[in-house]
XYZ file of C-alpha atoms in Angstrom:
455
model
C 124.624 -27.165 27.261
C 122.146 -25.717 29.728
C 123.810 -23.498 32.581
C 123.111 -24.691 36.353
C 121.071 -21.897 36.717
C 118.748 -23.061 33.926
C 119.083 -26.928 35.650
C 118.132 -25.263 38.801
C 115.056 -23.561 37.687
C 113.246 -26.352 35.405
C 113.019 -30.021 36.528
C 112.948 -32.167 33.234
C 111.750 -35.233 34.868
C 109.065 -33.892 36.316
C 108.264 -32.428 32.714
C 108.938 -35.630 30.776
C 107.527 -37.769 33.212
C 103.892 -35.072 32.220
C 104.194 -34.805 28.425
C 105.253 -38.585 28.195
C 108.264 -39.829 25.674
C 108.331 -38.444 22.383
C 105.581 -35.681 22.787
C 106.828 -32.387 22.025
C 109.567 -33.216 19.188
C 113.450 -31.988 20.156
C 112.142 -31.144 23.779
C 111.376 -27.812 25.322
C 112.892 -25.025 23.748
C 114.329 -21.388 25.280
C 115.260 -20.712 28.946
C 112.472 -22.300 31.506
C 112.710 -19.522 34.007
C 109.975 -18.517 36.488
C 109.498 -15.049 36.684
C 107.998 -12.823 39.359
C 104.479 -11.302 38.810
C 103.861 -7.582 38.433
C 104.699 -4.954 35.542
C 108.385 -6.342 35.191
C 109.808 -9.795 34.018
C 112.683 -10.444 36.334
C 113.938 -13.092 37.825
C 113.238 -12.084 41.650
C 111.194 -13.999 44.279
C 107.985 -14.987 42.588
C 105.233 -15.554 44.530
C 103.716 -19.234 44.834
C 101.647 -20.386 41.315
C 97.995 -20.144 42.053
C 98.426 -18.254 45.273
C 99.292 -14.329 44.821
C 101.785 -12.280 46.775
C 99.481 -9.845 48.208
C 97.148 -10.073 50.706
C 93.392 -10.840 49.697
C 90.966 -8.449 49.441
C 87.206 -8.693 49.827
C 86.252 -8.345 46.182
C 88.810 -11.910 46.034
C 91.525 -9.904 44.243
C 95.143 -10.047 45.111
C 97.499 -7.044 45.706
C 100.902 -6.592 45.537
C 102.372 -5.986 49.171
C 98.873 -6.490 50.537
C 96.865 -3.550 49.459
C 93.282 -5.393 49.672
C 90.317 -3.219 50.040
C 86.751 -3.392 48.633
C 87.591 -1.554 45.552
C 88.516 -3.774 42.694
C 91.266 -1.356 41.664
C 94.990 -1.249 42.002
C 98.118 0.761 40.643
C 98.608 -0.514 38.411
C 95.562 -2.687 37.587
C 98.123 -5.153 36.057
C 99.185 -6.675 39.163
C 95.754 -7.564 40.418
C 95.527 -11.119 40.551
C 92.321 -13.784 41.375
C 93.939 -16.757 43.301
C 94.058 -20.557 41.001
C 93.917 -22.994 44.146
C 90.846 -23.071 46.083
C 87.845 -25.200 46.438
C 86.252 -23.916 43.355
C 87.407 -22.607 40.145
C 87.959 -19.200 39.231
C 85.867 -17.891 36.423
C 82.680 -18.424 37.208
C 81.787 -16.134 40.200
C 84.743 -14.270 40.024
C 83.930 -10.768 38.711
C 83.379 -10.762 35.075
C 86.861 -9.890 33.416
C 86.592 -7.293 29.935
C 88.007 -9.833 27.430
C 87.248 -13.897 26.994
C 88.505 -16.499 24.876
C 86.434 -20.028 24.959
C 88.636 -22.612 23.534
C 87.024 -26.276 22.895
C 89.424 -29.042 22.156
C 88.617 -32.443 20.662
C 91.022 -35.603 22.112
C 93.494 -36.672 19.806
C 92.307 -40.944 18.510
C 93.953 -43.553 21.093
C 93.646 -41.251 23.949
C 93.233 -42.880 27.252
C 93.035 -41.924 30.853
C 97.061 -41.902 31.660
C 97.458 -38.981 28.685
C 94.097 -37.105 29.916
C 95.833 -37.014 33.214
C 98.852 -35.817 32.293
C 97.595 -32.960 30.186
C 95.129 -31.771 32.789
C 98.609 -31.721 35.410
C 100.135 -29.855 32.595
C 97.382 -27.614 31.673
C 96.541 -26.759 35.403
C 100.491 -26.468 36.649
C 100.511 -23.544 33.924
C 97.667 -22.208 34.593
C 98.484 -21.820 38.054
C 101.218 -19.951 37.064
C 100.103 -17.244 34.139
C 97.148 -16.394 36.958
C 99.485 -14.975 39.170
C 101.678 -13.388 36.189
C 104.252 -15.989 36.230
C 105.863 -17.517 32.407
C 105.456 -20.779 32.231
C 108.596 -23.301 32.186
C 109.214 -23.310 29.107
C 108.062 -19.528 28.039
C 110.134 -17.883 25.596
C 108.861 -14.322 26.456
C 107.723 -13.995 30.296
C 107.557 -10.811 29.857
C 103.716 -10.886 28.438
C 102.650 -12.759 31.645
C 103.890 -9.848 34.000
C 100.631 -8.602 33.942
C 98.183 -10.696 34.618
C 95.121 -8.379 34.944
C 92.932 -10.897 36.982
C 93.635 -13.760 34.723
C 91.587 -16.572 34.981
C 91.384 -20.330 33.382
C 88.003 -22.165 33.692
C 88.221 -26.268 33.062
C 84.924 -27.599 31.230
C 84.730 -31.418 30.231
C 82.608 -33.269 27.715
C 81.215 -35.917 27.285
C 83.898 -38.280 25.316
C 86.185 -37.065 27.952
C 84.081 -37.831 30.972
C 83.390 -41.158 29.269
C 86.922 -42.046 28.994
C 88.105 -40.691 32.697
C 85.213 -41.725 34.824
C 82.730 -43.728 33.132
C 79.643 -43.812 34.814
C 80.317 -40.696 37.062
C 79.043 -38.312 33.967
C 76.136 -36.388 35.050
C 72.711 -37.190 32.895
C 72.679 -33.633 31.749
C 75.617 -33.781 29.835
C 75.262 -34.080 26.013
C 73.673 -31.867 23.726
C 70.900 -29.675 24.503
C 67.483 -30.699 23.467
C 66.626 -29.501 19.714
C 64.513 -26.262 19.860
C 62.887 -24.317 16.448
C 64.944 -21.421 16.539
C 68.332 -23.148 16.254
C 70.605 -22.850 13.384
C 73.588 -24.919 14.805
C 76.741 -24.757 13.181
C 79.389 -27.405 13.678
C 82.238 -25.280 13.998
C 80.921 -23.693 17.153
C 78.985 -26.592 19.029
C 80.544 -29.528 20.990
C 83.680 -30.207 22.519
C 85.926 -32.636 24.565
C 87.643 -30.430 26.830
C 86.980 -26.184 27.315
C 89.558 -23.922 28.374
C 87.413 -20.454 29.533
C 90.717 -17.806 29.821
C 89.141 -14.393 31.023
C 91.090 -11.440 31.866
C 91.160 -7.394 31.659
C 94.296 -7.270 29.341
C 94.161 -8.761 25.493
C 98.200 -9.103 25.310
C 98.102 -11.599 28.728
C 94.722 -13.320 27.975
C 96.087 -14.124 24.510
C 99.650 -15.325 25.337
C 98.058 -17.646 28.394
C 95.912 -19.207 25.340
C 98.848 -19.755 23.374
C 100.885 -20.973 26.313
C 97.918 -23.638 27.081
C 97.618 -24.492 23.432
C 101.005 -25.755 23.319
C 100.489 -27.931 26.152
C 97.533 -29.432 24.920
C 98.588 -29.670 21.173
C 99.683 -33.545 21.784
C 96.629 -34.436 23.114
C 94.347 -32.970 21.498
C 93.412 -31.005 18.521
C 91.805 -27.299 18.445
C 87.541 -27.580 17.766
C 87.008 -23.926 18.120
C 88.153 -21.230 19.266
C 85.667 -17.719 19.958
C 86.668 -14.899 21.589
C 84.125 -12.125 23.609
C 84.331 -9.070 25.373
C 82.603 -6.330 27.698
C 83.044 -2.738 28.564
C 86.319 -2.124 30.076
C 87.283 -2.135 33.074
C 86.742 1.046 34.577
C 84.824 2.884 31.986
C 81.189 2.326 34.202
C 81.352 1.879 37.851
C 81.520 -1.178 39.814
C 78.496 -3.373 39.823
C 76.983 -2.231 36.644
C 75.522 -4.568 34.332
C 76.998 -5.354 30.973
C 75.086 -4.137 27.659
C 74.707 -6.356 25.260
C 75.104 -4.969 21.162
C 71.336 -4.485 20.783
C 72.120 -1.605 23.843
C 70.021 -3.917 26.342
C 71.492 -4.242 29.820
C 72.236 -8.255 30.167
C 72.000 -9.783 33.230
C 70.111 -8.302 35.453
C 67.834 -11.201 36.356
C 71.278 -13.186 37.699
C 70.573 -14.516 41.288
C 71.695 -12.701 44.344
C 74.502 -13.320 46.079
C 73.377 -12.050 49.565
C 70.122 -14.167 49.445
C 72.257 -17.197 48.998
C 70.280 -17.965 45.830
C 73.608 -18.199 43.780
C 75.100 -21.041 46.170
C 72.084 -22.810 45.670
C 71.390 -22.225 42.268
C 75.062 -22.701 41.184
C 76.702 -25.207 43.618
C 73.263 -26.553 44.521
C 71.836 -27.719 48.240
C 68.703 -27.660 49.542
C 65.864 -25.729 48.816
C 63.833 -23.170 51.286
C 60.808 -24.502 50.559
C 59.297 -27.588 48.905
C 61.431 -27.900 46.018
C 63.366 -31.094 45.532
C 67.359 -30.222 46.269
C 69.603 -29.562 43.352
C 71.967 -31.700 43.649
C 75.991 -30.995 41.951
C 77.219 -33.621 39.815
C 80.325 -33.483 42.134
C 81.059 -31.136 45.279
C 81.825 -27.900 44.104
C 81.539 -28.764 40.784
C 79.143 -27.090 38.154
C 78.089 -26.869 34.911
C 78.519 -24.134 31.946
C 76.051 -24.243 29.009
C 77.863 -21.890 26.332
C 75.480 -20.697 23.360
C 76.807 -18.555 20.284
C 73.318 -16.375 19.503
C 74.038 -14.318 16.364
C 72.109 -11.137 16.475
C 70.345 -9.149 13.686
C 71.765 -5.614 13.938
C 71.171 -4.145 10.584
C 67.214 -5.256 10.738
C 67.270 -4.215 14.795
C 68.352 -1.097 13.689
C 64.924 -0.265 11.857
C 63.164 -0.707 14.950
C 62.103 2.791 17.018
C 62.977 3.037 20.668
C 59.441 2.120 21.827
C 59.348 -0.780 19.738
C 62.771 -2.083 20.546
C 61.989 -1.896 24.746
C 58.218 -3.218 23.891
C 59.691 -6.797 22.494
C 62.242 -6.653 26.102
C 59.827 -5.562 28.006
C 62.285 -2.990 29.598
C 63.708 0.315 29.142
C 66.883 0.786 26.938
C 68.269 3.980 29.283
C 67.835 2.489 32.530
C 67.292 -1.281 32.506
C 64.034 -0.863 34.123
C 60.589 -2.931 33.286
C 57.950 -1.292 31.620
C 56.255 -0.937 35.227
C 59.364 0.449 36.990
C 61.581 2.889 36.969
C 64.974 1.163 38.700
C 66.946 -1.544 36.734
C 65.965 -4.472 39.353
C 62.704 -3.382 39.929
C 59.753 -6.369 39.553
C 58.144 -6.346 36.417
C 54.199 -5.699 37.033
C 53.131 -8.801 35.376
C 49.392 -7.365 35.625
C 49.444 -4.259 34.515
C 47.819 -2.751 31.240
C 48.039 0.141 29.263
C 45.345 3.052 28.880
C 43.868 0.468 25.607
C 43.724 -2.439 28.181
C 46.442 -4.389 26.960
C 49.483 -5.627 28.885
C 52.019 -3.157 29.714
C 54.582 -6.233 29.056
C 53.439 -8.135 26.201
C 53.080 -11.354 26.504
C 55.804 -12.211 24.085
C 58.029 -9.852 25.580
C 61.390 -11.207 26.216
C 61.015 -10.311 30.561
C 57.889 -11.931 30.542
C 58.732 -15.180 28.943
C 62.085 -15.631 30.797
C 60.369 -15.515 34.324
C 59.142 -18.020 36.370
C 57.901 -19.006 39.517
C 60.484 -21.477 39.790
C 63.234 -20.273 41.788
C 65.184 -23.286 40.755
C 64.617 -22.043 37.260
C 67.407 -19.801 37.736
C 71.424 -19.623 36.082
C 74.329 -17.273 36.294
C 74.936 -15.278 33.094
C 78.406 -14.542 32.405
C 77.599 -13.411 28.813
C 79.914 -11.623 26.515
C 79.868 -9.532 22.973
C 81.911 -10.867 20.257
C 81.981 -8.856 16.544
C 83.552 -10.388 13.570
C 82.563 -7.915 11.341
C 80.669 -7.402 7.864
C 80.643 -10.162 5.976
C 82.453 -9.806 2.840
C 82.206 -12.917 1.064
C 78.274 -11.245 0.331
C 77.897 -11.579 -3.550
C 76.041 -7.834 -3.830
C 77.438 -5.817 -6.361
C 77.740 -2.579 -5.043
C 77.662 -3.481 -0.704
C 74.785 -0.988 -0.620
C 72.997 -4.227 1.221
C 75.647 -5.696 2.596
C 75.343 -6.064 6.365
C 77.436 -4.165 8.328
C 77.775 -6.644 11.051
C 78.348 -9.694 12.015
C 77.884 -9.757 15.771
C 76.226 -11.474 18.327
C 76.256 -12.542 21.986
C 78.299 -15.637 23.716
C 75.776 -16.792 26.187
C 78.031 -18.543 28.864
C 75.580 -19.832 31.613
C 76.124 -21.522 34.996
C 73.990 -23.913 36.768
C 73.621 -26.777 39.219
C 71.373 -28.673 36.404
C 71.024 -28.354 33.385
C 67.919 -30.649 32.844
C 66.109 -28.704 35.890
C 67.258 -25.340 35.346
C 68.090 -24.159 31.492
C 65.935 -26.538 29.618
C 63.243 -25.222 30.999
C 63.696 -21.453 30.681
C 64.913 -22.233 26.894
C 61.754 -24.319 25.861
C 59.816 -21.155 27.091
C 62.002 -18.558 24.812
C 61.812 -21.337 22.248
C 57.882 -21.043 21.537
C 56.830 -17.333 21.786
C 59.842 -14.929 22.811
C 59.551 -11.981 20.421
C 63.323 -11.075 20.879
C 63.640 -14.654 18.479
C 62.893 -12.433 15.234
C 66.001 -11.069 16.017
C 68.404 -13.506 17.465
C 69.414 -17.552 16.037
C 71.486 -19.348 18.162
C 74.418 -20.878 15.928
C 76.623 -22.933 18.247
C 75.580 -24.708 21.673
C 77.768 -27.021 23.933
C 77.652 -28.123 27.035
C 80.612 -29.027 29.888
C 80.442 -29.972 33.180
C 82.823 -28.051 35.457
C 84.828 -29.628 37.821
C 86.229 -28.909 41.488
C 89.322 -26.570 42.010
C 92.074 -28.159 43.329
C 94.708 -27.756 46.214
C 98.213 -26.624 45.615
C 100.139 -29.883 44.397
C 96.744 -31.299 42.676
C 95.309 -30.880 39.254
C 92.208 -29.751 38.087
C 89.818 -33.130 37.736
C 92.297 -34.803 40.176
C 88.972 -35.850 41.770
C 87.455 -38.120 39.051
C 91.128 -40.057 39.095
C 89.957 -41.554 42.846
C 87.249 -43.644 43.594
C 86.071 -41.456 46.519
C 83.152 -39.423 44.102
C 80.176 -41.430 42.702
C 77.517 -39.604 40.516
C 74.267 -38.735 42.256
C-alpha cells in the first residue's frame, strides 16, 4: 500500500479522470514524486511546472537563484531552463538547442475529441514539467530530468487531428505539400496526426522527455516516425553563429531579422509595410512548421573542388559570404559578372534562386543534421563503393502561410536550383502549430471553445 507521502504527492483522480478507465493496464507504476530542477534529484521545493525558479534573463533563459544576463550561459549549463507557459510555444524562436528529436504520431481507430483532449492535458502537464527539470508523476528515474538543458516540447497537429477537434477551423494550407520533380517521398518519414518537436542541449534529458511523452501518448496513438537531428554544441562557436550544414555550408543565414520585426510578421503574421496583403495566422499566436527530410549526396559532393562547390551556392564555404561580398549577411550582387562576362552568381546558383522580392516570401529555418550512417545492406562485394554516408538535413521551417510563403520559394528550387544534383527530399509533412497556453490550460485548449473561427 502506497505511503501518505506518496498519496500526498500524486492525485489519482486527477490522473484517471486524464488517461480515462482502463488505459494504462495495472495503473501507474513506481513512486510519483515531483522532484526539484537542477543537477540533483531530491525531493526539495520544486519550482512551478512550466515556470522556472530563476529569474528571466534577456536571451528568455531561466537561472537558478536569478542569475539572468545576456549571455546564454550558466554553471552549470544544466540548470538553464526556457519557460513552458506563455502566449506562444517554446521551440520555435527560442534559440536553437544542439540535439532534436521530431516525433509524428498517428491516432489510434475510434479516437474522438474527449481522448484527443485528454492526451494533449496529459502530454502538456508533463511537458510542463521535464522543461523545468522536473520527473513526471509517474517517473521511475527523476533523476535524468534534473537537467534540463533548455528543454523544449513543440505541439504540431495534422490534418486528421484538426478534422476531428475543430472541423472547419483547419487552415487551407494544411495537407500535403504540392508534388514537385525532385521529390522522392518515403512513407515512413512524411505525414502525421500529431508532432511532438523535443529540443534540448543534453541527449540523456531530450531522450528520457521523449520516452516520458511516449508513454503518455501510447493509448492514443501509435508511433509514425520518429527522426532525430543535431547541431554544433553548445559552446563550441560563439553565440549567434550560424549552423553548418554536412556539405560545410553555413544554413540559415537568409532567416528574417528579429530587430526589423520581419520575424513577427513573417512568423505570427500582421500587416504588411507596404502593399502586400496581411498574412494572416490560422489562430492568434499560432503558426505553422513545414518539416522536410532532404537526404544529401556526400560521397558524390565530395568530388567537387572548392570553387565548384561555392559556385552551385553562390557563397563562400569559409565565411558564408556571396560571391560579391566578403561578410556572411552581405547582399548578394545580383548584377555582377565575372572578367568572361558571365554572372558572378549563376543563375542556378542555390542564393540566387532562393531570393525574392517578396518579403512575404520569407520562413524561419530551424534546420538540423541528422547521420545514420553507411548503408550496409549495399550488395557490393568488397564496400570499395559503398557509400560512406547516409546523411542529410531535417529542414524544419516556420511560417505564417504556407500557401503564400514556402510554396513559392520551393516551386523556384524545384525547376533550376543546381544544389538539386545533390540533395532529394525523402519525407515532407506539414502541422499547424498551435497557441501556448496559461498555467492550468493545455496546449490546443483553444480549439476546445468556440471563441476562434478560421480566417
Amino acid at each position: 500500500m502506497a505511503s501518505t507521502e506518496h498519496e500526498d504527492r500524486f492525485d489519482p483522480t486527477r490522473r484517471g479522470f486524464l488517461l480515462g478507465a482502463g488505459v494504462v493496464g495495472g495503473g501507474l507504476v513506481g513512486s510519483a514524486l515531483g522532484y526539484a530542477g537542477g543537477w540533483y534529484a531530491a525531493p526539495t521545493t520544486a519550482p512551478p511546472a512550466g515556470g522556472g525558479s530563476g529569474e528571466v534573463g534577456t536571451d528568455g533563459l531561466v537561472r537558478p537563484g536569478g542569475q539572468s544576463g545576456t549571455v546564454p550561459v550558466s554553471s552549470p549549463q544544466g540548470t538553464d531552463t526556457v519557460p513552458f507557459y506563455g502566449p506562444r510555444q517554446a521551440g520555435i524562436e527560442t534559440p536553437a538547442q544542439t540535439h532534436a528529436v521530431f516525433v509524428a504520431m498517428n491516432l489510434r481507430e475510434g479516437a474522438d475529441r474527449d481522448g484527443i483532449q485528454r492526451m494533449l492535458k496529459l502530454l502538456t502537464d508533463d511537458s510542463a514539467r521535464l522543461t523545468q527539470g522536473q520527473a513526471t508523476l509517474a517517473d521511475t528515474e527523476p533523476e535524468l530530468a534534473a537537467a534540463p538543458a533548455r528543454l523544449t516540447v513543440t505541439f504540431g497537429f495534422g490534418p486528421e487531428l484538426m478534422r476531428i477537434v475543430a472541423s472547419g477551423r483547419a487552415p487551407s494550407w494544411l495537407r500535403d505539400l504540392p508534388d514537385f520533380g525532385i521529390d522522392r517521398l518515403q512513407d515512413r518519414w512524411s505525414g502525421g496526426d500529431l508532432l511532438l518537436q523535443v529540443c534540448g542541449d543534453d541527449p540523456v534529458s531530450l531522450a528520457h522527455a521523449r520516452r516520458m511523452l511516449l508513454k503518455d501518448a501510447r493509448a492514443f496513438t501509435t508511433v509514425r516516425w520518429v527522426q532525430t537531428g543535431f547541431r554544433a554544441a553548445r559552446g563550441s562557436h560563439p553565440g549567434g553563429t550560424t549552423m553548418r550544414n554536412l556539405f560545410g555550408q553555413v544554413d540559415g543565414t537568409g532567416n528574417p531579422s528579429r530587430e526589423s520585426g520581419h520575424m513577427e510578421r513573417v512568423v505570427w503574421g500582421g500587416e504588411a509595410d507596404g502593399t502586400t496583403s496581411p498574412l494572416v495566422p490560422w489562430v492568434p499566436n499560432g503558426t505553422s512548421l513545414v518539416l522536410r527530410r532532404i537526404s544529401m549526396d556526400l560521397d558524390s559532393w565530395d568530388e567537387l573542388d572548392r570553387p565548384g562547390k561555392e559556385l552551385v551556392v553562390g557563397r563562400r564555404l569559409d565565411t558564408g559570404a556571396p560571391l560579391t561580398g566578403e561578410r556572411e549577411h552581405d547582399e548578394p550582387d545580383l548584377e555582377a559578372v565575372n572578367p568572361t562576362g558571365f554572372s558572378t552568381i549563376s543563375d542556378i546558383a542555390h542564393v540566387r534562386r532562393s531570393r525574392t522580392d517578396n518579403p512575404d516570401e520569407a520562413m524561419l529555418r530551424r534546420a538540423y543534421n541528422y547521420d545514420d550512417g553507411p548503408d550496409l545492406g549495399s550488395d557490393d562485394t568488397d564496400g570499395a563503393t559503398r557509400p560512406v554516408s547516409n546523411a542529410g538535413l531535417l529542414f524544419a521551417a516556420y511560417q505564417c502561410d504556407v500557401d503564400r510563403q514556402y510554396v513559392p520559394i520551393q516551386r523556384r528550387l524545384d525547376s533550376s536550383d543546381h544544389l538539386n544534383l545533390w540533395t532529394t527530399p525523402i519525407g515532407s509533412a506539414v502541422f499547424a502549430i498551435p497557441p501556448g497556453c496559461t498555467e492550468g490550460g493545455f496546449i490546443g485548449d483553444v480549439l476546445f471553445t468556440e471563441k476562434t473561427t478560421t480566417p
